[in-house]
C-alpha cells in the first residue's frame, strides 16, 4: 500500500510493536499499512461517520486483516476499550476537535504511552493541552503536500513534570532577539530549532492571511476593532521578526 507523504510521516512516528488506535481513521489506510509492514501487531480503526466507517471495514476486509484490525463506529476514543491500546493517532482535523477528543476520552488514555497528532489548524491549542495534561512533546515535523501544510506532533507520557512546559519558556535566538512563549506554542519549539523550507513557506502564507484580516479591520470605526487590529499587527510584526532571524541563522 502506498501512503501519502502526510500519512507516511505519521506512520513513522508510531512506535514499533505498539497497539494502535487510529481515531478518525477514514479508510483505515494507516492501520492497514502499519499492520502489513509488521510495525504494529494490532490496531483499532475508529470512525464516526457511516461512509468512512464502511470504507474502513471494506479496506480491512480486502486486506484480510480482520483478526488484527478492529473497525468500530464511535465518537472519538469511545471506539477504544480501556487498556486495549498503548498508542493513539488522531489526524486530519482541527486542533480544537483533537483537544475535545482527548479531553472526552481521558479515561481511555490510561496505559497509552504515545500520541501522534496531526491538527490541520490550531496546533498551539494541541500543544497547550499536552502541557496541561502531563504529556511531553517529543518531536515535530512540518511538511508540505499538494499545496497544503501539515504539522505532526508526537508526545509521550510525562508523569514527572507538567508536560515539559520548559520547552516553551521565552528564550533568546542566535541573532539576539527573544522569542516569546506564545510564539513558541504557535510556531513549535522543535520546528523553531530546525526550520525547513516548508516551515518558512507556511508562515509566509499565514502572515499574508493575517495581514488581509488586519486590512479588513480598517473598515470598522469601532474602538474594539481598532484594538484588535493593533494587537494583530503586533503579533504579525513579532512573527516576522522571528522568521527573519531564523532565516539568517540558516544562511
Coordinates of N, CA and C in Angstrom, one line a residue:
X1 N 0.8 -1.2 0.0 CA 0.0 0.0 0.0 C 0.9 1.3 0.0
X2 N 0.5 2.2 -0.8 CA 1.2 3.5 -0.9 C 0.5 4.5 -0.1
X3 N 1.2 5.2 0.8 CA 0.6 6.2 1.6 C 0.9 7.6 1.1
X4 N 0.1 8.6 1.4 CA 0.5 10.0 1.1 C 1.7 10.3 2.0
X5 N 2.4 11.4 1.6 CA 3.5 11.8 2.4 C 3.1 12.2 3.9
X6 N 1.9 12.7 4.0 CA 1.4 13.1 5.3 C 1.2 11.8 6.2
X7 N 0.5 10.8 5.6 CA 0.3 9.6 6.4 C 1.5 8.8 6.7
X8 N 2.5 8.9 5.7 CA 3.7 8.2 5.9 C 4.5 8.8 7.0
X9 N 4.5 10.1 7.1 CA 5.1 10.8 8.2 C 4.5 10.4 9.6
X10 N 3.2 10.4 9.6 CA 2.5 9.9 10.8 C 2.9 8.5 11.2
X11 N 2.9 7.6 10.2 CA 3.3 6.2 10.4 C 4.6 6.0 11.0
X12 N 5.6 6.8 10.6 CA 7.0 6.7 11.1 C 7.1 7.1 12.6
X13 N 6.1 7.8 13.1 CA 6.1 8.2 14.5 C 5.4 7.2 15.4
X14 N 4.8 6.2 14.9 CA 4.1 5.2 15.7 C 5.2 4.2 16.1
X15 N 5.4 4.0 17.4 CA 6.5 3.1 17.9 C 6.3 1.7 17.5
X16 N 7.3 1.0 17.0 CA 7.2 -0.4 16.6 C 6.6 -1.2 17.7
X17 N 5.7 -2.1 17.4 CA 5.2 -3.0 18.5 C 4.0 -2.5 19.2
X18 N 3.6 -1.2 18.9 CA 2.5 -0.6 19.6 C 1.2 -1.3 19.2
X19 N 0.2 -1.2 20.1 CA -1.2 -1.5 19.8 C -1.8 -0.1 19.6
X20 N -2.2 0.1 18.3 CA -2.6 1.5 17.9 C -4.1 1.7 17.8
X21 N -4.6 2.8 18.2 CA -5.9 3.3 17.9 C -5.8 4.5 17.0
X22 N -6.4 4.4 15.8 CA -6.3 5.5 14.8 C -7.8 6.1 14.8
X23 N -7.9 7.2 15.4 CA -9.2 7.9 15.6 C -9.5 8.8 14.4
X24 N -10.7 8.7 13.8 CA -11.0 9.4 12.6 C -10.2 8.7 11.4
X25 N -10.3 7.4 11.4 CA -9.4 6.6 10.5 C -9.7 6.7 9.1
X26 N -10.9 7.2 8.7 CA -11.4 7.3 7.3 C -11.4 5.9 6.7
X27 N -10.5 5.7 5.7 CA -10.4 4.4 5.0 C -9.5 3.4 5.7
X28 N -9.1 3.6 6.9 CA -8.2 2.7 7.7 C -6.9 2.5 7.0
X29 N -6.5 3.5 6.2 CA -5.2 3.4 5.5 C -4.0 3.2 6.4
X30 N -4.0 4.0 7.5 CA -2.8 4.0 8.4 C -2.7 2.6 9.1
X31 N -3.8 2.2 9.8 CA -3.7 0.9 10.4 C -3.4 -0.3 9.5
X32 N -4.0 -0.3 8.3 CA -3.7 -1.4 7.3 C -2.2 -1.4 7.0
X33 N -1.7 -0.2 6.6 CA -0.3 0.0 6.3 C 0.6 -0.5 7.4
X34 N 0.4 -0.1 8.6 CA 1.3 -0.4 9.7 C 1.2 -1.9 10.0
X35 N 0.1 -2.5 10.0 CA 0.0 -4.0 10.2 C 0.6 -4.7 9.1
X36 N 0.4 -4.3 7.8 CA 1.0 -5.0 6.7 C 2.5 -4.9 6.8
X37 N 3.1 -3.8 7.2 CA 4.5 -3.6 7.3 C 5.1 -4.3 8.5
X38 N 4.2 -4.9 9.4 CA 4.7 -5.5 10.6 C 5.2 -4.6 11.7
X39 N 4.8 -3.3 11.5 CA 5.2 -2.3 12.5 C 4.4 -2.4 13.8
X40 N 3.1 -2.7 13.6 CA 2.2 -2.9 14.8 C 1.5 -4.2 14.6
X41 N 1.3 -4.9 15.8 CA 0.6 -6.2 15.7 C -0.9 -6.1 15.7
X42 N -1.4 -5.0 16.2 CA -2.9 -4.9 16.4 C -3.3 -3.4 16.3
X43 N -4.5 -3.1 15.7 CA -4.9 -1.8 15.6 C -6.4 -1.7 15.7
X44 N -6.9 -0.5 16.2 CA -8.3 -0.2 16.2 C -8.5 1.0 15.2
X45 N -9.4 0.9 14.3 CA -9.7 2.0 13.4 C -11.1 2.5 13.8
X46 N -11.1 3.7 14.4 CA -12.3 4.3 14.9 C -12.8 5.4 13.9
X47 N -14.1 5.4 13.6 CA -14.7 6.3 12.6 C -16.1 6.6 13.0
X48 N -16.5 7.8 13.1 CA -17.9 8.2 13.5 C -18.9 8.1 12.3
X49 N -18.5 8.6 11.2 CA -19.4 8.8 10.1 C -19.6 7.5 9.3
X50 N -20.8 7.2 8.9 CA -21.1 5.9 8.2 C -20.3 5.7 6.9
X51 N -20.2 6.7 6.1 CA -19.4 6.4 4.8 C -18.0 6.0 5.1
X52 N -17.2 6.8 5.8 CA -15.8 6.4 6.1 C -15.7 5.1 6.9
X53 N -16.7 4.9 7.8 CA -16.7 3.6 8.6 C -16.8 2.4 7.6
X54 N -17.8 2.5 6.7 CA -18.0 1.4 5.7 C -16.7 1.2 4.9
X55 N -16.1 2.3 4.5 CA -14.9 2.3 3.7 C -13.8 1.6 4.4
X56 N -13.7 1.9 5.7 CA -12.6 1.3 6.6 C -12.8 -0.2 6.7
X57 N -14.1 -0.6 6.9 CA -14.4 -2.0 7.0 C -14.0 -2.8 5.7
X58 N -14.3 -2.1 4.6 CA -14.0 -2.7 3.3 C -12.5 -2.9 3.1
X59 N -11.8 -1.8 3.5 CA -10.3 -1.8 3.3 C -9.7 -3.0 4.1
X60 N -10.1 -3.1 5.4 CA -9.6 -4.1 6.2 C -10.0 -5.5 5.7
X61 N -11.2 -5.7 5.2 CA -11.6 -7.0 4.7 C -10.8 -7.4 3.5
X62 N -10.6 -6.4 2.6 CA -9.9 -6.7 1.3 C -8.4 -7.0 1.6
X63 N -7.9 -6.5 2.7 CA -6.5 -6.8 3.1 C -6.4 -8.1 4.0
X64 N -7.6 -8.7 4.2 CA -7.6 -9.9 5.0 C -6.9 -9.7 6.4
X65 N -7.3 -8.6 7.0 CA -6.7 -8.2 8.3 C -7.7 -8.1 9.4
X66 N -8.9 -8.7 9.2 CA -9.9 -8.6 10.2 C -9.6 -9.1 11.6
X67 N -8.6 -10.0 11.7 CA -8.2 -10.6 13.0 C -7.3 -9.7 13.7
X68 N -6.7 -8.7 13.0 CA -5.7 -7.9 13.6 C -6.0 -6.4 13.6
X69 N -7.1 -6.0 12.9 CA -7.6 -4.6 12.9 C -9.1 -4.7 13.2
X70 N -9.5 -4.0 14.2 CA -10.9 -3.9 14.6 C -11.4 -2.5 14.1
X71 N -12.5 -2.5 13.4 CA -13.1 -1.3 12.9 C -14.3 -1.0 13.8
X72 N -14.4 0.1 14.4 CA -15.6 0.4 15.2 C -16.1 1.8 14.9
X73 N -17.5 1.9 14.8 CA -18.1 3.2 14.6 C -18.5 3.8 15.9
X74 N -17.8 4.9 16.2 CA -18.0 5.5 17.5 C -17.4 6.9 17.5
X75 N -17.8 7.7 18.5 CA -17.3 9.1 18.6 C -16.0 9.1 19.3
X76 N -14.9 9.5 18.7 CA -13.6 9.7 19.3 C -13.1 8.4 20.0
X77 N -12.6 8.6 21.2 CA -12.0 7.5 21.9 C -13.0 6.5 22.5
X78 N -14.3 6.7 22.2 CA -15.3 5.7 22.6 C -15.1 4.4 21.7
X79 N -14.3 4.6 20.7 CA -14.1 3.4 19.8 C -13.1 2.4 20.5
X80 N -12.5 2.9 21.6 CA -11.4 2.1 22.2 C -11.9 1.5 23.5
X81 N -11.5 0.3 23.8 CA -11.8 -0.3 25.1 C -10.7 0.1 26.1
X82 N -11.0 0.2 27.4 CA -9.9 0.6 28.3 C -8.8 -0.4 28.3
X83 N -7.6 0.0 28.2 CA -6.4 -0.9 28.3 C -6.2 -1.6 27.0
X84 N -6.9 -1.3 25.9 CA -6.8 -2.0 24.6 C -5.6 -1.6 23.8
X85 N -5.2 -0.3 23.9 CA -4.1 0.2 23.1 C -3.1 0.9 23.9
X86 N -1.9 1.1 23.4 CA -0.9 1.9 24.0 C -0.3 3.1 23.2
X87 N -0.9 3.3 22.0 CA -0.6 4.4 21.2 C -1.9 4.9 20.5
X88 N -2.0 6.2 20.3 CA -3.2 6.8 19.7 C -2.7 7.8 18.6
X89 N -3.3 7.7 17.4 CA -3.1 8.7 16.4 C -4.4 9.3 16.1
X90 N -4.4 10.7 15.9 CA -5.6 11.5 15.5 C -5.1 12.5 14.5
X91 N -5.6 12.4 13.3 CA -5.1 13.2 12.2 C -6.2 13.8 11.3
X92 N -5.9 14.9 10.7 CA -6.7 15.4 9.7 C -7.9 16.2 10.2
X93 N -7.9 16.8 11.4 CA -9.0 17.6 11.9 C -8.4 18.8 12.6
X94 N -9.3 19.7 13.0 CA -8.8 20.9 13.7 C -8.3 20.6 15.1
X95 N -7.4 21.5 15.6 CA -6.8 21.3 16.9 C -7.8 21.3 18.0
X96 N -8.8 22.2 17.9 CA -9.9 22.2 18.9 C -10.6 20.9 19.0
X97 N -10.9 20.2 17.9 CA -11.5 19.0 17.9 C -10.6 17.9 18.5
X98 N -9.4 17.9 18.1 CA -8.4 16.9 18.7 C -8.4 17.0 20.2
X99 N -8.3 18.3 20.7 CA -8.3 18.5 22.1 C -9.6 18.0 22.8
X100 N -10.7 18.2 22.1 CA -12.0 17.7 22.6 C -12.0 16.2 22.7
X101 N -11.5 15.5 21.7 CA -11.5 14.1 21.7 C -10.6 13.6 22.8
X102 N -9.4 14.2 23.0 CA -8.5 13.8 24.1 C -9.1 14.0 25.4
X103 N -9.8 15.1 25.6 CA -10.4 15.5 26.9 C -11.5 14.6 27.2
X104 N -12.4 14.3 26.2 CA -13.6 13.5 26.4 C -13.2 12.0 26.7
X105 N -12.1 11.6 26.1 CA -11.6 10.2 26.2 C -10.5 10.0 27.2
X106 N -10.4 10.9 28.1 CA -9.2 10.9 29.0 C -9.0 9.5 29.7
X107 N -10.1 8.9 30.1 CA -10.0 7.6 30.8 C -9.4 6.5 29.9
X108 N -9.6 6.7 28.6 CA -9.1 5.7 27.6 C -7.6 5.8 27.4
X109 N -7.0 6.9 27.9 CA -5.6 7.2 27.7 C -4.7 6.5 28.8
X110 N -5.4 5.9 29.8 CA -4.6 5.2 30.8 C -3.9 4.0 30.1
X111 N -2.6 3.9 30.3 CA -1.8 2.9 29.6 C -1.3 3.3 28.2
X112 N -1.8 4.4 27.7 CA -1.2 4.9 26.4 C 0.1 5.6 26.7
X113 N 1.1 5.3 25.9 CA 2.4 6.0 26.1 C 2.8 6.9 25.0
X114 N 2.0 6.9 23.9 CA 2.4 7.7 22.7 C 1.2 8.3 22.0
X115 N 1.2 9.6 21.8 CA 0.2 10.3 21.0 C 0.8 10.8 19.7
X116 N 0.2 10.5 18.6 CA 0.7 11.1 17.3 C -0.5 11.9 16.7
X117 N -0.3 13.2 16.7 CA -1.4 14.1 16.4 C -1.1 15.0 15.2
X118 N -2.0 15.1 14.3 CA -1.8 16.0 13.1 C -3.0 16.9 13.0
X119 N -3.0 18.1 13.7 CA -4.0 19.0 13.5 C -3.9 19.8 12.2
X120 N -5.0 20.1 11.5 CA -5.0 20.9 10.3 C -4.8 22.4 10.6
X121 N -5.4 22.8 11.8 CA -5.2 24.2 12.3 C -5.2 24.1 13.8
X122 N -4.9 25.2 14.4 CA -4.9 25.2 15.9 C -3.9 24.3 16.6
X123 N -2.7 24.3 16.0 CA -1.6 23.5 16.6 C -1.3 23.9 18.0
X124 N -1.4 25.2 18.2 CA -1.0 25.8 19.5 C -2.0 25.3 20.6
X125 N -3.2 25.1 20.2 CA -4.2 24.5 21.2 C -3.8 23.1 21.6
X126 N -3.3 22.3 20.7 CA -2.9 20.9 21.0 C -1.7 21.0 21.9
X127 N -0.7 21.8 21.6 CA 0.5 21.9 22.4 C 0.1 22.3 23.8
X128 N -0.8 23.2 24.0 CA -1.1 23.7 25.3 C -1.8 22.5 26.1
X129 N -2.7 21.8 25.4 CA -3.4 20.7 26.1 C -2.3 19.6 26.6
X130 N -1.4 19.3 25.7 CA -0.3 18.4 26.1 C 0.4 18.8 27.4
X131 N 0.8 20.1 27.4 CA 1.5 20.6 28.6 C 0.6 20.5 29.9
X132 N -0.6 20.9 29.7 CA -1.6 20.9 30.9 C -2.0 19.5 31.4
X133 N -1.7 18.5 30.6 CA -2.2 17.2 30.9 C -1.1 16.1 31.0
X134 N 0.1 16.6 31.3 CA 1.2 15.6 31.6 C 1.8 14.9 30.4
X135 N 1.7 15.5 29.2 CA 2.3 14.9 28.0 C 3.5 15.7 27.6
X136 N 4.6 15.1 27.3 CA 5.8 15.7 26.8 C 5.9 15.7 25.3
X137 N 6.0 16.9 24.7 CA 6.2 16.9 23.2 C 7.5 16.4 22.9
X138 N 7.6 15.3 22.1 CA 8.9 14.6 21.9 C 9.4 15.0 20.5
X139 N 8.6 15.3 19.5 CA 9.0 15.5 18.2 C 8.0 16.3 17.4
X140 N 8.4 17.0 16.4 CA 7.5 17.8 15.5 C 8.1 17.7 14.1
X141 N 7.2 17.5 13.1 CA 7.5 17.5 11.7 C 6.6 18.5 11.0
X142 N 7.1 19.2 10.0 CA 6.2 20.1 9.2 C 6.5 19.8 7.8
X143 N 5.5 19.4 7.0 CA 5.7 19.0 5.6 C 4.6 19.7 4.8
X144 N 4.9 19.8 3.5 CA 4.0 20.4 2.5 C 3.7 19.3 1.5
X145 N 2.4 19.2 1.2 CA 1.9 18.2 0.2 C 0.7 18.7 -0.5
X146 N 0.8 18.7 -1.8 CA -0.3 19.2 -2.6 C -0.7 20.6 -2.2
X147 N 0.2 21.5 -1.9 CA -0.1 22.9 -1.6 C -0.6 23.1 -0.2
X148 N -0.6 22.1 0.6 CA -1.1 22.2 2.0 C 0.0 21.9 3.0
X149 N 0.0 22.5 4.1 CA 1.0 22.3 5.1 C 0.4 21.5 6.3
X150 N 1.2 20.6 6.8 CA 0.8 19.7 7.9 C 1.9 19.6 9.0
X151 N 1.4 19.8 10.2 CA 2.3 19.6 11.3 C 2.0 18.3 12.0
X152 N 3.0 17.5 12.3 CA 2.8 16.2 13.0 C 3.4 16.3 14.4
X153 N 2.7 16.2 15.4 CA 3.2 16.4 16.8 C 3.2 15.0 17.5
X154 N 4.3 14.6 18.0 CA 4.4 13.3 18.7 C 4.7 13.6 20.2
X155 N 3.9 13.0 21.1 CA 4.0 13.3 22.5 C 4.1 11.9 23.3
X156 N 4.8 12.0 24.4 CA 4.9 10.8 25.2 C 4.5 11.2 26.6
X157 N 4.0 10.2 27.4 CA 3.5 10.5 28.7 C 4.7 10.9 29.6
X158 N 4.4 12.0 30.4 CA 5.4 12.5 31.3 C 4.8 12.7 32.7
X159 N 5.0 11.8 33.5 CA 4.4 11.8 34.9 C 5.3 12.6 35.9
X160 N 6.5 13.0 35.5 CA 7.4 13.6 36.4 C 7.3 15.1 36.5
X161 N 6.7 15.7 35.4 CA 6.6 17.2 35.4 C 5.4 17.6 34.6
X162 N 5.1 18.8 34.5 CA 3.9 19.3 33.9 C 4.0 19.4 32.4
X163 N 4.3 18.2 31.8 CA 4.2 18.1 30.3 C 5.3 18.9 29.6
X164 N 6.4 19.2 30.2 CA 7.5 19.9 29.6 C 7.3 21.3 29.2
X165 N 6.7 22.0 30.2 CA 6.4 23.5 30.0 C 7.7 24.3 29.7
X166 N 8.8 23.7 30.1 CA 10.1 24.4 29.9 C 10.4 24.6 28.4
X167 N 9.9 23.7 27.6 CA 10.1 23.8 26.1 C 9.7 25.1 25.6
X168 N 8.7 25.7 26.2 CA 8.0 26.9 25.7 C 8.5 28.2 26.4
X169 N 9.5 28.1 27.3 CA 10.0 29.2 28.0 C 10.6 30.2 27.0
X170 N 10.2 31.5 27.2 CA 10.8 32.5 26.3 C 12.3 32.5 26.3
X171 N 12.9 32.6 25.2 CA 14.4 32.5 25.1 C 14.9 33.3 24.0
X172 N 16.2 33.5 24.0 CA 16.9 34.4 23.0 C 17.4 33.5 21.9
X173 N 17.1 33.9 20.7 CA 17.6 33.2 19.5 C 19.0 33.6 19.2
X174 N 19.6 32.9 18.2 CA 21.0 33.2 17.9 C 21.3 34.6 17.4
X175 N 20.3 35.2 16.8 CA 20.6 36.5 16.2 C 20.3 37.6 17.3
X176 N 20.0 37.2 18.5 CA 19.9 38.2 19.6 C 18.5 38.7 19.9
X177 N 17.4 38.2 19.2 CA 16.1 38.6 19.6 C 15.5 37.5 20.5
X178 N 14.5 37.9 21.2 CA 13.8 37.0 22.1 C 12.5 36.4 21.4
X179 N 12.3 35.1 21.5 CA 11.0 34.6 21.1 C 10.2 34.3 22.3
X180 N 8.9 34.7 22.2 CA 8.0 34.6 23.4 C 7.4 33.2 23.6
X181 N 6.9 33.0 24.7 CA 6.2 31.7 25.0 C 5.1 31.5 24.0
X182 N 4.3 32.6 23.8 CA 3.1 32.5 22.9 C 3.6 32.1 21.5
X183 N 4.7 32.7 21.0 CA 5.1 32.3 19.6 C 5.7 30.9 19.6
X184 N 6.3 30.4 20.7 CA 6.8 29.0 20.7 C 5.6 28.0 20.6
X185 N 4.5 28.4 21.3 CA 3.4 27.5 21.2 C 2.8 27.5 19.8
X186 N 2.9 28.7 19.1 CA 2.3 28.8 17.8 C 3.2 28.2 16.7
X187 N 4.5 28.5 16.8 CA 5.4 28.1 15.8 C 6.0 26.6 16.0
X188 N 6.0 26.2 17.3 CA 6.6 24.9 17.6 C 8.0 25.0 18.1
X189 N 8.3 24.5 19.3 CA 9.6 24.6 19.9 C 10.7 23.9 19.1
X190 N 10.4 22.7 18.6 CA 11.4 22.0 17.8 C 11.5 22.5 16.4
X191 N 10.3 22.9 15.8 CA 10.4 23.5 14.4 C 11.2 24.7 14.4
X192 N 11.1 25.5 15.4 CA 11.9 26.8 15.5 C 13.4 26.4 15.6
X193 N 13.8 25.3 16.2 CA 15.2 24.9 16.3 C 15.8 24.5 15.0
X194 N 14.9 23.8 14.2 CA 15.4 23.3 12.9 C 14.4 23.6 11.8
X195 N 14.2 24.9 11.5 CA 13.1 25.2 10.5 C 13.5 24.7 9.1
X196 N 12.6 24.2 8.3 CA 12.8 23.8 7.0 C 12.1 24.7 6.0
X197 N 12.2 24.4 4.7 CA 11.6 25.3 3.7 C 10.0 25.3 3.9
X198 N 9.5 24.2 4.2 CA 8.0 24.1 4.4 C 7.6 25.1 5.6
X199 N 8.4 25.1 6.6 CA 8.1 26.0 7.8 C 8.0 27.5 7.3
X200 N 9.0 27.9 6.6 CA 9.0 29.3 6.1 C 7.9 29.6 5.1
X201 N 7.6 28.6 4.3 CA 6.5 28.8 3.3 C 5.2 28.8 4.0
X202 N 5.0 28.0 5.0 CA 3.7 28.0 5.7 C 3.5 29.4 6.4
X203 N 4.5 29.9 7.1 CA 4.3 31.1 7.8 C 4.3 32.4 6.9
X204 N 4.9 32.3 5.8 CA 4.7 33.4 4.8 C 3.2 33.4 4.4
X205 N 2.7 32.3 4.1 CA 1.2 32.2 3.8 C 0.3 32.6 4.9
X206 N 0.6 32.2 6.1 CA -0.2 32.5 7.3 C -0.2 34.0 7.5
X207 N 1.0 34.6 7.4 CA 1.2 36.1 7.6 C 0.4 36.9 6.6
X208 N 0.4 36.4 5.4 CA -0.4 37.1 4.3 C -1.8 37.1 4.6
X209 N -2.3 35.9 5.2 CA -3.7 35.9 5.6 C -4.0 36.8 6.7
X210 N -3.1 36.9 7.7 CA -3.3 37.7 8.8 C -3.3 39.2 8.4
X211 N -2.4 39.6 7.5 CA -2.4 40.9 7.0 C -3.7 41.3 6.3
X212 N -4.2 40.4 5.6 CA -5.5 40.6 4.9 C -6.6 40.9 6.0
X213 N -6.6 40.1 7.1 CA -7.6 40.3 8.1 C -7.4 41.7 8.8
X214 N -6.2 42.0 9.0 CA -5.9 43.4 9.6 C -6.4 44.5 8.7
X215 N -6.2 44.3 7.4 CA -6.6 45.3 6.4 C -8.2 45.4 6.5
X216 N -8.9 44.3 6.6 CA -10.3 44.3 6.6 C -10.8 45.1 7.9
X217 N -10.1 45.0 8.9 CA -10.5 45.6 10.2 C -10.5 47.1 10.1
X218 N -9.9 47.7 9.1 CA -9.9 49.2 9.0 C -11.2 49.7 8.5
X219 N -12.1 48.8 8.1 CA -13.4 49.2 7.6 C -14.4 49.5 8.8
X220 N -14.0 49.1 10.0 CA -14.8 49.4 11.1 C -14.2 50.6 11.9
X221 N -15.1 51.5 12.4 CA -14.7 52.6 13.2 C -14.8 52.3 14.7
X222 N -15.2 51.1 15.1 CA -15.4 50.7 16.5 C -14.0 50.6 17.2
X223 N -14.0 51.1 18.4 CA -12.8 51.1 19.2 C -12.3 49.7 19.4
X224 N -13.2 48.7 19.6 CA -12.8 47.3 19.8 C -12.1 46.8 18.6
X225 N -12.6 47.1 17.4 CA -11.9 46.7 16.2 C -10.5 47.3 16.1
X226 N -10.4 48.5 16.4 CA -9.1 49.2 16.4 C -8.1 48.5 17.3
X227 N -8.6 48.1 18.5 CA -7.7 47.5 19.5 C -7.3 46.1 19.0
X228 N -8.3 45.4 18.5 CA -8.0 44.0 17.9 C -7.0 44.1 16.8
X229 N -7.1 45.1 15.9 CA -6.2 45.3 14.8 C -4.8 45.6 15.3
X230 N -4.7 46.4 16.3 CA -3.4 46.8 16.9 C -2.7 45.6 17.5
X231 N -3.5 44.7 18.2 CA -2.9 43.5 18.7 C -2.4 42.6 17.6
X232 N -3.3 42.4 16.6 CA -2.9 41.6 15.5 C -1.7 42.0 14.8
X233 N -1.6 43.3 14.6 CA -0.4 43.9 13.9 C 0.9 43.6 14.7
X234 N 0.7 43.7 16.0 CA 1.9 43.4 16.9 C 2.3 42.0 16.8
X235 N 1.3 41.1 16.7 CA 1.6 39.7 16.6 C 2.3 39.4 15.2
X236 N 1.8 40.1 14.2 CA 2.4 39.9 12.8 C 3.9 40.4 12.9
X237 N 4.1 41.5 13.5 CA 5.5 42.1 13.5 C 6.4 41.2 14.3
X238 N 5.9 40.6 15.4 CA 6.8 39.8 16.2 C 7.1 38.5 15.5
X239 N 6.1 37.9 14.8 CA 6.3 36.7 14.0 C 7.3 36.9 12.9
X240 N 7.1 38.0 12.2 CA 8.1 38.4 11.1 C 9.5 38.5 11.6
X241 N 9.7 39.2 12.7 CA 11.0 39.3 13.3 C 11.7 38.0 13.6
X242 N 10.9 37.1 14.1 CA 11.4 35.7 14.4 C 11.8 35.0 13.1
X243 N 10.9 35.1 12.1 CA 11.2 34.4 10.8 C 12.4 35.0 10.1
X244 N 12.6 36.3 10.2 CA 13.8 36.9 9.6 C 15.0 36.4 10.3
X245 N 15.0 36.3 11.6 CA 16.1 35.9 12.4 C 16.4 34.4 12.1
X246 N 15.4 33.6 12.0 CA 15.7 32.2 11.8 C 16.2 31.9 10.4
X247 N 15.7 32.8 9.4 CA 16.3 32.7 8.0 C 17.7 33.0 8.0
X248 N 18.1 34.0 8.8 CA 19.5 34.5 8.8 C 20.4 33.4 9.4
X249 N 19.9 32.7 10.4 CA 20.6 31.6 11.1 C 20.9 30.5 10.2
X250 N 20.0 30.3 9.2 CA 20.2 29.1 8.2 C 21.3 29.4 7.2
X251 N 21.6 30.7 7.0 CA 22.5 31.0 5.9 C 23.9 30.8 6.3

